[in-house]
Amino acid sequence: ALDLLAYAINPGEALGNGAGTNLTLKRVTPPAMERLSLPVYHTIILHGVTDLPAQTLNDLAAYLNNGGGLWLIPDRDTSPMRFHEAFGPLLGGGQLGSLKPLTEATTVSRDQAALAEDWLSPLLREEWGDLRDLQFNEVFNFSDPGTAQPLLKADNGDWLMARVHHGRGTVVVQLFPGDLQASSLPRASAFVPLVQELLRALSLARTPVE
């Protein structure tokens, strides 16, 4: 799953053809984050991570307060309880629930009003590919959303991604695992533009301080 995500972020670099986009990926282990200066990064992606040093969690909160972007991707082994213990203070009251297999695969809702961000409109207009190619087989429940909003919804009403404003920054919680068992997204033509546009939106998002 990490290799698929790395490819979507910068296909040229992943294929050894040099920097194909202006996005540069730096991989670090959770313990190493304690030594990073988070403000130098436009967006931070945490994939399958629930164990972080206490100082790093404080640093993430400060990073978001100052306008940073955070993308959280639970994997199928993620414990909802551990996820909440790690990131609960950043989720505006939202809480990740159990991973549920769907009896019937669902696709992305075509309802424009269900989108929290205009940059996703090309997805619904099928400019990035046929929506029928996007099938989701498993999603995490997302209970008591609090101030969280659905960034992207499925045809059956499930949230596929949630968005939470924290300070001047934004947290996006992906509500399906990133592997091929959970969805067909990594194989679909929409995968690369969706990832790149999400990262662009997170790097540009700044909410006013009230």
Short mmCIF file of C-alpha atoms in Angstrom, two decimals:
data_model
loop_
_atom_site.label_atom_id
_atom_site.label_comp_id
_atom_site.label_asym_id
_atom_site.label_seq_id
_atom_site.Cartn_x
_atom_site.Cartn_y
_atom_site.Cartn_z
CA ALA A 1 0.00 0.00 0.00
CA LEU A 2 2.84 2.39 0.78
CA ASP A 3 4.44 1.72 -2.60
CA LEU A 4 1.13 2.42 -4.34
CA LEU A 5 0.81 5.71 -2.48
CA ALA A 6 4.41 6.66 -3.28
CA TYR A 7 3.70 6.01 -6.95
CA ALA A 8 0.61 8.23 -6.88
CA ILE A 9 2.51 11.05 -5.18
CA ASN A 10 5.31 11.05 -7.74
CA PRO A 11 5.02 8.43 -10.51
CA GLY A 12 8.23 9.46 -12.25
CA GLU A 13 10.31 9.22 -9.10
CA ALA A 14 8.72 5.87 -8.15
CA LEU A 15 9.60 4.46 -11.57
CA GLY A 16 13.16 5.77 -11.40
CA ASN A 17 12.61 8.39 -14.09
CA GLY A 18 13.50 11.39 -11.98
CA ALA A 19 11.11 13.85 -10.37
CA GLY A 20 7.90 13.49 -12.34
CA THR A 21 5.97 16.03 -10.25
CA ASN A 22 6.89 18.87 -7.93
CA LEU A 23 5.95 16.65 -4.98
CA THR A 24 8.82 15.10 -3.07
CA LEU A 25 8.25 12.18 -0.73
CA LYS A 26 10.31 11.63 2.41
CA ARG A 27 9.68 8.42 4.36
CA VAL A 28 10.41 8.31 8.08
CA THR A 29 9.62 5.88 10.88
CA PRO A 30 7.33 7.06 13.71
CA PRO A 31 10.19 7.28 16.27
CA ALA A 32 12.24 9.41 13.84
CA MET A 33 9.46 12.02 13.65
CA GLU A 34 10.56 13.30 17.04
CA ARG A 35 13.71 14.64 15.38
CA LEU A 36 11.92 16.33 12.46
CA SER A 37 11.07 20.00 12.11
CA LEU A 38 7.44 19.54 11.05
CA PRO A 39 6.82 23.12 9.82
CA VAL A 40 9.14 22.58 6.82
CA TYR A 41 6.67 20.01 5.38
CA HIS A 42 3.52 21.03 3.53
CA THR A 43 1.68 17.80 4.38
CA ILE A 44 2.28 14.86 6.70
CA ILE A 45 0.84 11.42 5.89
CA LEU A 46 0.59 8.81 8.64
CA HIS A 47 -0.20 5.37 7.23
CA GLY A 48 -1.19 2.65 9.70
CA VAL A 49 0.39 4.60 12.56
CA THR A 50 -1.03 4.80 16.08
CA ASP A 51 2.14 4.77 18.19
CA LEU A 52 3.93 8.10 18.25
CA PRO A 53 6.09 9.74 20.90
CA ALA A 54 4.08 12.06 23.14
CA GLN A 55 6.14 15.03 22.01
CA THR A 56 5.36 14.26 18.36
CA LEU A 57 1.63 14.39 19.09
CA ASN A 58 2.13 17.81 20.66
CA ASP A 59 4.20 18.86 17.66
CA LEU A 60 1.44 17.70 15.28
CA ALA A 61 -1.12 19.81 17.14
CA ALA A 62 1.15 22.86 16.89
CA TYR A 63 1.82 22.07 13.22
CA LEU A 64 -1.92 22.02 12.50
CA ASN A 65 -2.57 25.15 14.55
CA ASN A 66 -0.16 26.96 12.26
CA GLY A 67 -1.81 25.77 9.04
CA GLY A 68 -0.32 22.35 8.32
CA GLY A 69 -2.05 19.48 6.54
CA LEU A 70 -2.34 15.97 8.00
CA TRP A 71 -3.62 12.87 6.17
CA LEU A 72 -4.38 9.87 8.39
CA ILE A 73 -4.73 6.46 6.71
CA PRO A 74 -5.63 3.55 9.01
CA ASP A 75 -4.80 0.06 7.76
CA ARG A 76 -6.96 -3.01 8.29
CA ASP A 77 -5.08 -3.92 11.50
CA THR A 78 -5.57 -0.50 13.06
CA SER A 79 -7.22 -0.61 16.47
CA PRO A 80 -9.93 2.07 16.64
CA MET A 81 -9.22 2.50 20.35
CA ARG A 82 -5.49 3.07 19.76
CA PHE A 83 -6.30 5.38 16.86
CA HIS A 84 -8.53 7.49 19.09
CA GLU A 85 -5.96 7.54 21.88
CA ALA A 86 -3.36 8.80 19.42
CA PHE A 87 -5.35 11.28 17.35
CA GLY A 88 -8.61 11.94 19.20
CA PRO A 89 -7.65 15.51 20.18
CA LEU A 90 -7.09 16.34 16.49
CA LEU A 91 -10.38 14.93 15.18
CA GLY A 92 -12.91 17.49 16.41
CA GLY A 93 -14.85 14.89 18.38
CA GLY A 94 -14.95 12.33 15.56
CA GLN A 95 -14.10 8.74 16.40
CA LEU A 96 -12.95 5.91 14.16
CA GLY A 97 -15.05 2.79 14.54
CA SER A 98 -14.63 -0.80 13.45
CA LEU A 99 -13.77 -1.86 9.90
CA LYS A 100 -16.88 -3.30 8.28
CA PRO A 101 -16.99 -5.44 5.14
CA LEU A 102 -19.79 -4.37 2.80
CA THR A 103 -22.23 -7.02 1.60
CA GLU A 104 -22.33 -5.19 -1.72
CA ALA A 105 -19.50 -3.05 -3.08
CA THR A 106 -20.28 0.65 -3.32
CA THR A 107 -18.84 3.44 -5.42
CA VAL A 108 -18.46 7.20 -4.97
CA SER A 109 -21.67 9.20 -4.57
CA ARG A 110 -22.36 11.42 -7.58
CA ASP A 111 -24.13 13.94 -5.36
CA GLN A 112 -22.22 17.20 -5.78
CA ALA A 113 -23.76 18.51 -2.57
CA ALA A 114 -22.09 15.66 -0.66
CA LEU A 115 -18.64 17.08 -1.42
CA ALA A 116 -16.92 19.25 1.15
CA GLU A 117 -14.38 20.56 -1.38
CA ASP A 118 -14.84 21.87 -4.93
CA TRP A 119 -11.53 20.36 -6.06
CA LEU A 120 -13.23 16.94 -6.03
CA SER A 121 -15.73 18.01 -8.71
CA PRO A 122 -13.61 16.59 -11.59
CA LEU A 123 -13.91 13.19 -9.92
CA LEU A 124 -17.71 13.31 -10.07
CA ARG A 125 -17.64 14.69 -13.62
CA GLU A 126 -15.54 11.62 -14.48
CA GLU A 127 -12.69 13.76 -15.79
CA TRP A 128 -10.35 11.46 -13.87
CA GLY A 129 -11.98 8.25 -15.07
CA ASP A 130 -15.17 6.20 -14.95
CA LEU A 131 -16.69 6.14 -11.46
CA ARG A 132 -17.78 2.56 -12.08
CA ASP A 133 -14.11 1.64 -11.80
CA LEU A 134 -14.16 2.77 -8.15
CA GLN A 135 -15.47 0.02 -5.91
CA PHE A 136 -15.19 0.04 -2.10
CA ASN A 137 -15.52 -3.26 -0.25
CA GLU A 138 -14.62 -2.21 3.30
CA VAL A 139 -15.00 1.02 5.25
CA PHE A 140 -14.42 2.11 8.81
CA ASN A 141 -17.38 3.39 10.77
CA PHE A 142 -16.98 7.02 11.80
CA SER A 143 -19.19 7.69 14.78
CA ASP A 144 -20.03 10.92 16.59
CA PRO A 145 -18.42 13.07 13.89
CA GLY A 146 -18.43 16.23 15.99
CA THR A 147 -17.04 19.06 13.85
CA ALA A 148 -15.82 16.63 11.16
CA GLN A 149 -17.40 16.81 7.72
CA PRO A 150 -17.58 14.18 4.98
CA LEU A 151 -14.98 15.06 2.38
CA LEU A 152 -16.12 12.22 0.12
CA LYS A 153 -19.12 9.92 0.47
CA ALA A 154 -20.08 6.56 -0.99
CA ASP A 155 -23.27 5.75 -2.85
CA ASN A 156 -24.59 3.92 0.22
CA GLY A 157 -24.08 6.98 2.43
CA ASP A 158 -20.89 5.82 4.17
CA TRP A 159 -18.16 8.38 4.58
CA LEU A 160 -15.05 7.57 2.56
CA MET A 161 -12.98 10.51 3.81
CA ALA A 162 -13.58 12.93 6.65
CA ARG A 163 -12.24 16.47 6.96
CA VAL A 164 -11.58 18.27 10.24
CA HIS A 165 -10.30 21.80 10.69
CA HIS A 166 -7.83 22.10 13.56
CA GLY A 167 -6.57 25.60 14.25
CA ARG A 168 -5.56 26.98 10.84
CA GLY A 169 -4.79 23.49 9.51
CA THR A 170 -6.75 20.56 8.15
CA VAL A 171 -6.87 16.86 9.02
CA VAL A 172 -8.16 14.34 6.47
CA VAL A 173 -9.06 10.87 7.74
CA GLN A 174 -9.28 8.17 5.08
CA LEU A 175 -12.01 5.75 6.11
CA PHE A 176 -10.97 2.73 4.05
CA PRO A 177 -7.65 0.85 4.09
CA GLY A 178 -5.29 1.72 1.26
CA ASP A 179 -4.83 -1.82 -0.05
CA LEU A 180 -6.37 -3.58 -3.03
CA GLN A 181 -8.64 -5.72 -0.87
CA ALA A 182 -10.49 -2.71 0.52
CA SER A 183 -11.05 -0.88 -2.76
CA SER A 184 -10.20 -0.76 -6.44
CA LEU A 185 -8.99 2.84 -6.11
CA PRO A 186 -5.24 2.08 -6.40
CA ARG A 187 -5.92 0.39 -9.78
CA ALA A 188 -8.23 3.11 -11.09
CA SER A 189 -7.21 6.02 -13.31
CA ALA A 190 -8.58 8.43 -10.68
CA PHE A 191 -6.01 7.33 -8.10
CA VAL A 192 -3.08 9.54 -9.10
CA PRO A 193 -5.06 12.78 -9.64
CA LEU A 194 -7.05 12.19 -6.45
CA VAL A 195 -3.91 11.77 -4.34
CA GLN A 196 -2.11 14.70 -5.95
CA GLU A 197 -5.09 17.05 -5.69
CA LEU A 198 -5.69 16.06 -2.08
CA LEU A 199 -2.08 16.84 -1.21
CA ARG A 200 -2.30 20.13 -3.08
CA ALA A 201 -5.49 21.05 -1.21
CA LEU A 202 -3.93 20.18 2.15
CA SER A 203 -0.82 22.22 1.41
CA LEU A 204 -2.91 25.25 0.44
CA ALA A 205 -5.66 24.98 3.03
CA ARG A 206 -5.62 27.64 5.68
CA THR A 207 -8.63 28.39 7.84
CA PRO A 208 -9.00 31.79 9.48
CA VAL A 209 -8.39 32.06 13.20
CA GLU A 210 -11.67 32.90 14.93
#
